[in-house]
Short mmCIF file of C-alpha atoms and ligand atoms in Angstrom, two decimals:
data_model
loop_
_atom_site.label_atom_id
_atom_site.label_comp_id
_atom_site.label_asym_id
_atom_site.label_seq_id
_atom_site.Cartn_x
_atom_site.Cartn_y
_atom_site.Cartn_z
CA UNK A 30 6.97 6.29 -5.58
CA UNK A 31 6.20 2.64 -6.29
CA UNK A 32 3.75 0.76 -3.78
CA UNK A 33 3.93 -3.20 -4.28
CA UNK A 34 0.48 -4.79 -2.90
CA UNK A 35 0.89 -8.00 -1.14
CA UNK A 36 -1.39 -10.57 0.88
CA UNK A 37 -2.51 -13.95 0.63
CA UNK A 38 -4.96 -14.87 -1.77
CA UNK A 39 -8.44 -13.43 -2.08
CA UNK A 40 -8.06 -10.89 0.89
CA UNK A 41 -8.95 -8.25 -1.35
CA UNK A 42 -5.53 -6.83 -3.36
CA UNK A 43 -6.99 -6.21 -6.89
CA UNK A 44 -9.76 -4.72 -5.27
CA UNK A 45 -7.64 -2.28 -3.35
CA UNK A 46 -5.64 -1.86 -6.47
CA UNK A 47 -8.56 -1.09 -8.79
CA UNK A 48 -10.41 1.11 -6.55
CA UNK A 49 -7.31 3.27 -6.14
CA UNK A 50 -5.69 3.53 -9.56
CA UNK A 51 -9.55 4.15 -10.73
CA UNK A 52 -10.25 6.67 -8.12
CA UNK A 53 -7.11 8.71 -9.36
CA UNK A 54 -8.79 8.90 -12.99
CA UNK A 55 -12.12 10.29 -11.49
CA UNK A 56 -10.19 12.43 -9.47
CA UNK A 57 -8.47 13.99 -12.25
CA UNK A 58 -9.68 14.08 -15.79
CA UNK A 59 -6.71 16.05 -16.57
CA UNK A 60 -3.86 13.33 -15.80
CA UNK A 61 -3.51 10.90 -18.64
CA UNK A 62 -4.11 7.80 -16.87
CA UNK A 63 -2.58 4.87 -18.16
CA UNK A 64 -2.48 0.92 -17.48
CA UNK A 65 0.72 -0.41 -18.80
CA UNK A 66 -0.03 -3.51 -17.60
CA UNK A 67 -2.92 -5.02 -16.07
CA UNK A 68 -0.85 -5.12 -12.62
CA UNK A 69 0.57 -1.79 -12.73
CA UNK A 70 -0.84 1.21 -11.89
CA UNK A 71 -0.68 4.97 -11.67
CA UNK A 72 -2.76 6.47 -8.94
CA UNK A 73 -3.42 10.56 -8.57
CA UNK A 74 -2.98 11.85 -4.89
CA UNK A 75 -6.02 13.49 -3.68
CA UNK A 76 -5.22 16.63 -2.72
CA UNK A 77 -7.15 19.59 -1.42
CA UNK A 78 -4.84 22.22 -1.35
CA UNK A 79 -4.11 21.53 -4.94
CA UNK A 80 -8.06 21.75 -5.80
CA UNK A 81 -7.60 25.56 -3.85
CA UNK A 82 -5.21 26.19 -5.84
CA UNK A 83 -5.96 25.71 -9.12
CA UNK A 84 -9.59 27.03 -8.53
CA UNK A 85 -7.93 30.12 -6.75
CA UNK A 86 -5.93 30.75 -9.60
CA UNK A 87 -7.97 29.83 -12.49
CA UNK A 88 -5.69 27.29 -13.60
CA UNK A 89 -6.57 25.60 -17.34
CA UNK A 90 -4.78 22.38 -16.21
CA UNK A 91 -4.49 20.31 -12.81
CA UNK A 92 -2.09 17.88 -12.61
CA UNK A 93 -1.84 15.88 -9.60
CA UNK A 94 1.12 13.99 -7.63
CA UNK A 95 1.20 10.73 -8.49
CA UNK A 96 1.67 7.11 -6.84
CA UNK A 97 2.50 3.96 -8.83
CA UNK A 98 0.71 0.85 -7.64
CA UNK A 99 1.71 -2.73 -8.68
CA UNK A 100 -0.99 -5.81 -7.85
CA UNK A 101 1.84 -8.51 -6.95
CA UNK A 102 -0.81 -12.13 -6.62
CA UNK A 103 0.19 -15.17 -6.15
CA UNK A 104 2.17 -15.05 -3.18
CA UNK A 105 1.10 -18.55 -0.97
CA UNK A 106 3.06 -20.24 1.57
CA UNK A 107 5.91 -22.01 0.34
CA UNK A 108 6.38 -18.73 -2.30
CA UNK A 109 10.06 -18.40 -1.21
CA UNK A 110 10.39 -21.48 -2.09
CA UNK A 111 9.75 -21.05 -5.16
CA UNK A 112 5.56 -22.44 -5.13
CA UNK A 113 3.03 -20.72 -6.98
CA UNK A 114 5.87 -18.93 -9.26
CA UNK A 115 6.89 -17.55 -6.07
CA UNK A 116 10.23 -16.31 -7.12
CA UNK A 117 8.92 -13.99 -9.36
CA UNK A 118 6.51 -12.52 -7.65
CA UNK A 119 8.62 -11.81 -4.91
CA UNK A 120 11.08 -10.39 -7.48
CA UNK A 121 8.37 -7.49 -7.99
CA UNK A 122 8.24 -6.90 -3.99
CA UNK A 123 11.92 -6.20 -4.44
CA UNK A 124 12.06 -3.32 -7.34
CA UNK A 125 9.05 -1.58 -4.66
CA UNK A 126 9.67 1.45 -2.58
CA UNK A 127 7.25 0.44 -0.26
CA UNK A 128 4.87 -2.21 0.35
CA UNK A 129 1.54 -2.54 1.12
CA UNK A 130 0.45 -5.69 3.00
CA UNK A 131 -3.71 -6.00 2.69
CA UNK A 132 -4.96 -7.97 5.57
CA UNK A 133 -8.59 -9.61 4.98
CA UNK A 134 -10.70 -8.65 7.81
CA UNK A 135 -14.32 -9.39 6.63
CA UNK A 136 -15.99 -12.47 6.59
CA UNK A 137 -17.97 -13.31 4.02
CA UNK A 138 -18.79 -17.28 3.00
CA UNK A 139 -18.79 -15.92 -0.71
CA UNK A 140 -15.67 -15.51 -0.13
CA UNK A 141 -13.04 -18.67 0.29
CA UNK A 142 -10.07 -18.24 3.13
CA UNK A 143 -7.53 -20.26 1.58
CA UNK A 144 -6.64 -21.04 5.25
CA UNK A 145 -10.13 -22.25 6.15
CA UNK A 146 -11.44 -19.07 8.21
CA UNK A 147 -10.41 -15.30 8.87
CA UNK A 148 -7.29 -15.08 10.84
CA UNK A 149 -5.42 -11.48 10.62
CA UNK A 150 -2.65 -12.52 12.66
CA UNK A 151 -1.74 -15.30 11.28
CA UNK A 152 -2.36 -14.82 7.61
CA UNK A 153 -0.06 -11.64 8.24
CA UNK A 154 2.37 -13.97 9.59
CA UNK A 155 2.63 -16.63 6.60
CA UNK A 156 3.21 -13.61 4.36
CA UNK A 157 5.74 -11.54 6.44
CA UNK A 158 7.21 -15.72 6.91
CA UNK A 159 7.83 -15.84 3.08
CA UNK A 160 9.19 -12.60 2.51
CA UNK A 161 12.00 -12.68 5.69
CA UNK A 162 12.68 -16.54 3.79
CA UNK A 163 13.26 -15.17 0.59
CA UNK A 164 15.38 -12.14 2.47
CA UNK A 165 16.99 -14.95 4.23
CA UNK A 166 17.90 -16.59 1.31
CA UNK A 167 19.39 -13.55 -0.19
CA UNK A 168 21.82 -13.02 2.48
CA UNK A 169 22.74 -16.11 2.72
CA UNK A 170 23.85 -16.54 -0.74
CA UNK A 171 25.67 -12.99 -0.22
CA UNK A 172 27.58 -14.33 3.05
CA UNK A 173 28.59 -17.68 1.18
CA UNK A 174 29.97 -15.54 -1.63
CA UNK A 175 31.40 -12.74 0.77
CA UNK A 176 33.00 -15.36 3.13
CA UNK A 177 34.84 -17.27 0.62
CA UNK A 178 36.22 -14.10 -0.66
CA UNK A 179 37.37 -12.94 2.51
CA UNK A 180 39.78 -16.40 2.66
CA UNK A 181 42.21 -13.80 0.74
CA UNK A 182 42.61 -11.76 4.08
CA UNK A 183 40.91 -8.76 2.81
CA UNK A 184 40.02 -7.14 5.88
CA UNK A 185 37.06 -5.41 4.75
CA UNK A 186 35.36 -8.53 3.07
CA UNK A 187 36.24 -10.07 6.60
CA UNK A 188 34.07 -7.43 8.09
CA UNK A 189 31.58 -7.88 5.57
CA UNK A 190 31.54 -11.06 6.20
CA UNK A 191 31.03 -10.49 9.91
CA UNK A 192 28.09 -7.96 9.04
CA UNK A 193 26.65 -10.33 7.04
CA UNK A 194 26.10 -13.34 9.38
CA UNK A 195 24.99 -10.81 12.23
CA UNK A 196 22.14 -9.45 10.40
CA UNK A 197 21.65 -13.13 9.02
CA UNK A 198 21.22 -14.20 12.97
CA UNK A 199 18.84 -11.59 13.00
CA UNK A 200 16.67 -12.51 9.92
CA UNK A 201 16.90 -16.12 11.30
CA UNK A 202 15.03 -14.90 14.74
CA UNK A 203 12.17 -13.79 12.66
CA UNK A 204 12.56 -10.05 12.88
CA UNK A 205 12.35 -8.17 9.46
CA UNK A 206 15.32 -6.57 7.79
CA UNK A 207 13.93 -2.84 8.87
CA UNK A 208 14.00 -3.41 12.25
CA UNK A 209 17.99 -4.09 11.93
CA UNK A 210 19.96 -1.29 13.47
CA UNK A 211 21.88 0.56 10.79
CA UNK A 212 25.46 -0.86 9.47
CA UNK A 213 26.73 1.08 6.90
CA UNK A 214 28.57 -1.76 5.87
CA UNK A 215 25.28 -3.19 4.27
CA UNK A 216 23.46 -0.71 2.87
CA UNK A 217 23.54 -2.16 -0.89
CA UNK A 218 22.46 -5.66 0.94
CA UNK A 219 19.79 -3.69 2.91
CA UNK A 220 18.08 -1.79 -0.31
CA UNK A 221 18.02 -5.13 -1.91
CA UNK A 222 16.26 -7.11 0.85
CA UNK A 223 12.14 -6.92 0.89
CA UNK A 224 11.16 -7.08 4.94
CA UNK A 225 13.77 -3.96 4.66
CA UNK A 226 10.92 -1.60 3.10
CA UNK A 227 8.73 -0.10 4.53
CA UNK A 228 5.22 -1.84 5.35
CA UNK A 229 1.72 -0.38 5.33
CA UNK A 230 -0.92 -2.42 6.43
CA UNK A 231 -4.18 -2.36 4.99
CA UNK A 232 -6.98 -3.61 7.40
CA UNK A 233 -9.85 -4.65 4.93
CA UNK A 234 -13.02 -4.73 6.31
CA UNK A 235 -16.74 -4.59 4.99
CA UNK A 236 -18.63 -1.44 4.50
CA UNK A 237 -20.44 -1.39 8.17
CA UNK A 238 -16.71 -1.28 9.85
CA UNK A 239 -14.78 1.25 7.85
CA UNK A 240 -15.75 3.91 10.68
CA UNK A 241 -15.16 1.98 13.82
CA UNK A 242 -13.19 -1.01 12.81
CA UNK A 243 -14.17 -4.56 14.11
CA UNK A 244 -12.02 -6.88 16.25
CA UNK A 245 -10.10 -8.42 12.88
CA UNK A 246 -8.53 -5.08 12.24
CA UNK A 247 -8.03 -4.28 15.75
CA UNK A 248 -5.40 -7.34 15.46
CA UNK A 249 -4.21 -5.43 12.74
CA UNK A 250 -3.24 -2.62 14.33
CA UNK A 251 -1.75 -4.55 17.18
CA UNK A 252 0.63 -5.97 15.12
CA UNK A 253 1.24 -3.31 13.42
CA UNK A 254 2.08 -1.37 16.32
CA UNK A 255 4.52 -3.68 17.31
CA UNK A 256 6.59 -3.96 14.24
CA UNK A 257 6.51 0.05 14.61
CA UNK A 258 4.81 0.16 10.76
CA UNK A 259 1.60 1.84 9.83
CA UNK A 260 -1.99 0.47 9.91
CA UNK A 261 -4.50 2.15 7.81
CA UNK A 262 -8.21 0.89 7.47
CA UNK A 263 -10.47 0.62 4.18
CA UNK A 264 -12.84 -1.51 2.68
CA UNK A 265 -11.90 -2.28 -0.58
CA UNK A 266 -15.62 -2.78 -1.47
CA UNK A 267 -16.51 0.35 -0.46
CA UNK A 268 -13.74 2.12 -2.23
CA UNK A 269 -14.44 0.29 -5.42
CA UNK A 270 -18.00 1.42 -4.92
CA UNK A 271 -17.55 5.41 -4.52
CA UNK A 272 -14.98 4.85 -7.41
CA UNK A 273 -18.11 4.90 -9.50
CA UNK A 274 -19.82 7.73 -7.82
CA UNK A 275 -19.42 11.39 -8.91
CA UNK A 276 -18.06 13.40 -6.22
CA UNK A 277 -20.64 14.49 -4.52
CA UNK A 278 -22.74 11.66 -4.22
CA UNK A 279 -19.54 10.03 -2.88
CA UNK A 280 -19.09 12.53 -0.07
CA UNK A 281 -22.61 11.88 0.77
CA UNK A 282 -22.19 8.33 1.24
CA UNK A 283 -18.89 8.95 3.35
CA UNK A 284 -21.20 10.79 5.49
CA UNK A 285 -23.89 8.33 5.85
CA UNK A 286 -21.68 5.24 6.89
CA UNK A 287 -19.78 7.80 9.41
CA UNK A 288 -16.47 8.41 7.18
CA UNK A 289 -14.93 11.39 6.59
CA UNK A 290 -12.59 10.61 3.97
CA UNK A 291 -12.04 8.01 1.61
CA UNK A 292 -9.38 5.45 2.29
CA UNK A 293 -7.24 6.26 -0.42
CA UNK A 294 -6.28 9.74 1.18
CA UNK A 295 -5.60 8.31 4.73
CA UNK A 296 -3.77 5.91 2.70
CA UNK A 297 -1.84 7.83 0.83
CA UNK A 298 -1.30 10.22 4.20
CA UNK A 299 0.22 7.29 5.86
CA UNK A 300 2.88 6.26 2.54
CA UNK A 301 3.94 9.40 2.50
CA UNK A 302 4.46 9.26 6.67
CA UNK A 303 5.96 6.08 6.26
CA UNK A 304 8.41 7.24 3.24
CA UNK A 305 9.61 10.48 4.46
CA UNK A 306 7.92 12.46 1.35
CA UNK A 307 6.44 16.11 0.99
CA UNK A 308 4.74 18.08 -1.07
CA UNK A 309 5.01 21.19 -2.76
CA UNK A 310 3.14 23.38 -5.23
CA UNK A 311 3.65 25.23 -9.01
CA UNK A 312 0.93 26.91 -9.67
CA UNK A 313 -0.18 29.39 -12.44
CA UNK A 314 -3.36 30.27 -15.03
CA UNK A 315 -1.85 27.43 -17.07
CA UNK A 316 -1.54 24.44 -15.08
CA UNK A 317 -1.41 24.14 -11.08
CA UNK A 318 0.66 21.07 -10.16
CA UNK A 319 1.41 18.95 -7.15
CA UNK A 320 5.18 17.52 -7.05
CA UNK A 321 6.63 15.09 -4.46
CA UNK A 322 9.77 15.00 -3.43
CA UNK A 323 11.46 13.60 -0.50
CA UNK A 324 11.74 15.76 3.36
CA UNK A 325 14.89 17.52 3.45
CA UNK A 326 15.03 18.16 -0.40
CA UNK A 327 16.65 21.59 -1.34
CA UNK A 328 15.37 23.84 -3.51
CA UNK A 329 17.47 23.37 -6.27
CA UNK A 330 17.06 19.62 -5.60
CA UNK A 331 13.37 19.95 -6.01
CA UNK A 332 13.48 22.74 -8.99
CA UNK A 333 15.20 19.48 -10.94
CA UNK A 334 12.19 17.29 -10.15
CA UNK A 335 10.32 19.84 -12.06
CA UNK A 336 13.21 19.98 -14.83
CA UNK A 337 16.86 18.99 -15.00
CA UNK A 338 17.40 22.58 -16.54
CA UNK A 339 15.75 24.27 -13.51
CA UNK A 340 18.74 22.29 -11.33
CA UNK A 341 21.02 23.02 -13.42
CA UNK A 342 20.87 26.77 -13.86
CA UNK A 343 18.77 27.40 -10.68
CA UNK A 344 18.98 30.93 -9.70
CA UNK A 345 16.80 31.31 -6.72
CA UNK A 346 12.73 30.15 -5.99
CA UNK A 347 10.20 32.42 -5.18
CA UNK A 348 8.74 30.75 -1.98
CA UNK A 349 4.98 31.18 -0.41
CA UNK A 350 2.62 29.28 1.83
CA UNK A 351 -0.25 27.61 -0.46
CA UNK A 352 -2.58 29.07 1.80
CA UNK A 353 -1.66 32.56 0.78
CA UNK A 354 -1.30 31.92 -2.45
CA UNK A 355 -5.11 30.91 -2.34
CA UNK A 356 -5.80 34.06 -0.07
CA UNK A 357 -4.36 36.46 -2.74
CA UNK A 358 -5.46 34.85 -5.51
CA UNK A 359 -2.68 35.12 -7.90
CA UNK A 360 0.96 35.21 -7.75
CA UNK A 361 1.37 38.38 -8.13
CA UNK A 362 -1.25 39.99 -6.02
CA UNK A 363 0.63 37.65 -3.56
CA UNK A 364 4.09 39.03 -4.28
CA UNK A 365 2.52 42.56 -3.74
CA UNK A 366 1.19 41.30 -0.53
CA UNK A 367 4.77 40.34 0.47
CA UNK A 368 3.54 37.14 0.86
CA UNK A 369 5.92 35.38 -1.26
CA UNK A 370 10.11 35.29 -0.42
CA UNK A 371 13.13 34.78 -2.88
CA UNK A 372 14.70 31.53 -1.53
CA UNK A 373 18.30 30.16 -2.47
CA UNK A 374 19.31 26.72 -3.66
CA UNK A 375 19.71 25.36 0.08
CA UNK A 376 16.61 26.02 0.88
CA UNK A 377 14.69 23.14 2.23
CA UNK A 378 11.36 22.50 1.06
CA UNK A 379 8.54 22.54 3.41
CA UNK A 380 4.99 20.31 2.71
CA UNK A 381 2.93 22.85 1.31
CA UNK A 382 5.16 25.58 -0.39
CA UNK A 383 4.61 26.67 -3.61
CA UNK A 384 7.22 27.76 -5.57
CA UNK A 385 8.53 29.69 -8.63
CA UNK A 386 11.74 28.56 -9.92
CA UNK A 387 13.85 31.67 -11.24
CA UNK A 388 16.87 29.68 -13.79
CA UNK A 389 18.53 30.22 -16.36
CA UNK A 390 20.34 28.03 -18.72
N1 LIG B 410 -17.60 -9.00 1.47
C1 LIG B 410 -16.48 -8.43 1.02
N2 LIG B 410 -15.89 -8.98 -0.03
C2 LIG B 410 -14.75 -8.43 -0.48
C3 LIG B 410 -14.18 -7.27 0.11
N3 LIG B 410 -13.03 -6.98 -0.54
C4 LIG B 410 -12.91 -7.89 -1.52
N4 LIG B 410 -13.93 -8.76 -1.49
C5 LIG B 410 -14.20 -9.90 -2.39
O1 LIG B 410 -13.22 -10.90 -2.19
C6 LIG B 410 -12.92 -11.55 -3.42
C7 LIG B 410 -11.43 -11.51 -3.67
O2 LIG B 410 -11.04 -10.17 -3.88
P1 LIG B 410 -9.75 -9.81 -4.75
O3 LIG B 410 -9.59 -8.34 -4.70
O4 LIG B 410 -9.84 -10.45 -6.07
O5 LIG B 410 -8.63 -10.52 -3.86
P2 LIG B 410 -7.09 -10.81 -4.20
O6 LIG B 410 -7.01 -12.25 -4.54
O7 LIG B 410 -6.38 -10.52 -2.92
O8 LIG B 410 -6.68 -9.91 -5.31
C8 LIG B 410 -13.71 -10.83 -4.50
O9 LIG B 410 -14.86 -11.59 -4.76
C9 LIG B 410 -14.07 -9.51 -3.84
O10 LIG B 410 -15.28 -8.99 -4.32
C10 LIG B 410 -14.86 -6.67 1.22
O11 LIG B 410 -14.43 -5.65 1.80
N5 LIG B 410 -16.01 -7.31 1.63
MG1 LIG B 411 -5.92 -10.46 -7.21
#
């Protein structure tokens, strides 16, 4: 899963985007963390019921899912138009699963608003203007192409054609590509087009607001409510802060300013929400391990994100809750306990199992 980070200037991105790729390493000093580039990076998923299960089972190695995080600056008004080396940023957007869209929504003097004052709703709107511009731009370069084609008679480059200027009507009205009602027609122009992914909005507000929000992020999740996305609320600050912190000391803070958790996890919660993913579990005395893979994934479709060797000579999975797993305290006190079941290749995955792939190649 890739997660591109957009907003206007100085609202906070690299912020978010350190805090969370550095929270991963603390989290885990097991994963290899990595920067490949200063703008890309790899973030480990909290995870609590992997923590049970590795301590459960004694395991020598934890190894976290993971989330890949690119900072994508320089996106200004005018960006689809090619200012501020627009085109290439929004080139990043477009190779993004999903995209986070940080909203400043602290005010600080420190800290210049390159629109003169804090305005959620309408910096939202000059971003979310540049990327339907750039998506407009897309399809209409596709419909010029498509119609001219079409001249021939073809009758499905006529419908193409047709498909093409409806959903560029829509685009034109100002509603993003997402909130187009499916034509399978356009589903390679669809996966191509940014306001097409799915958006998370990140309400950033200072430390004192993280637990109750203030009225900048409440215009957040307005408008996030009515573009049916997500809204989730952090303070980058903050997170960059307890980044620092060892664990403990971290939770105590949490406590103090009212939080339960830190942002990253209700963050991460929400992506995976928003992109139809799941979780589920290997775990042994080696290495305990949290995989991700998306809802509705067989068994034998998630044994091959493990290993293409697993898929291909997949046998059956041993199946059991993660919570019984923990309760038994090894896999095969569990298995004696009958709490673990021999699954076959259609099985679908639920969030949560852990599984034993039985294959043989
Ligand atoms: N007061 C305050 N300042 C913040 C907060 N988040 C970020 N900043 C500051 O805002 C400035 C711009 O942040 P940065 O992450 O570089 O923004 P970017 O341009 O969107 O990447 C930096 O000086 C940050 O320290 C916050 O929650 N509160
Ligand atoms: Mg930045």
């Amino acid at each position: 899963m890739k997660v591109g980070i957009v907003g206007l200037p100085n609202v906070g991105k690299s912020t978010v985007f350190n805090s969370l790729t550095k929270s991963g390493k603390a989290e885990s000093q097991n994963y290899p963390f990595t920067t490949i580039d200063p703008n890309l990076g790899v973030a480990a998923v909290p995870d609590e019921r992997l923590d049970a299960l590795a301590g459960a089972l004694d395991s020598r190695r934890k190894v976290p899912a993971t989330v890949d995080f690119v900072d994508i600056a320089g996106l200004v008004r005018g960006a689809s138009r090619g200012e501020g080396l627009g085109n290439q940023f929004l080139g990043h957007v477009r190779e993004c699963d999903a995209v986070a869209h940080v909203v400043r929504c602290f005010e600080d003097e420190n800290v210049i608003h390159v629109h003169g004052g804090v305005d959620p709703t309408g910096d939202a709107e000059t971003i979310n203007t540049e990327l339907l511009l750039a998506d407009l731009g897309t399809v209409e370069r596709r419909l010029e192409r498509t119609s001219k084609a079409a001249k021939s008679g073809d009758a499905k480059l006529r419908a193409e054609a047709a498909a093409l200027e409806a959903l560029r009507d829509h685009l034109s009205g100002g509603d993003p590509a997402r909130t187009y009602p499916g034509d399978d027609t356009l589903e390679e122009t669809l996966r191509s087009l940014i306001t097409a992914k799915p958006v998370l909005y990140v309400a950033n507000v200072d430390e004192e607001s993280v637990a109750d929000g203030n009225r900048y992020s409440a215009e957040v999740e307005k408008l996030a409510a009515r573009e049916g996305a997500e809204a989730v609320r952090l303070s980058a600050r903050l997170e960059s802060e307890i980044a620092e912190l060892p664990e403990s000391e971290a939770r105590e803070y949490l406590e103090m300013l009212g939080v339960e958790t830190a942002g990253f996890e209700g963050f991460v919660r929400s992506a995976y929400r928003l992109l139809g993913l799941l979780t589920f579990f290997t775990a042994g005395e080696k290495e305990s391990r949290a995989w991700t893979v998306r809802e509705g994934a067989t068994a034998r479709t998630a044994a091959g994100s493990i290993h293409s060797d697993m898929e291909r000579g997949f046998i059956a999975a041993e199946v059991g809750d993660w919570r019984d797993i923990v309760a038994a305290g090894s896999w095969a006190k569990a298995k004696e306990e009958a709490k673990v079941r021999l699954e076959g290749r259609d099985y679908p995955v639920k969030d949560g199992d852990t599984m034993l792939v039985r294959f043989n190649v």
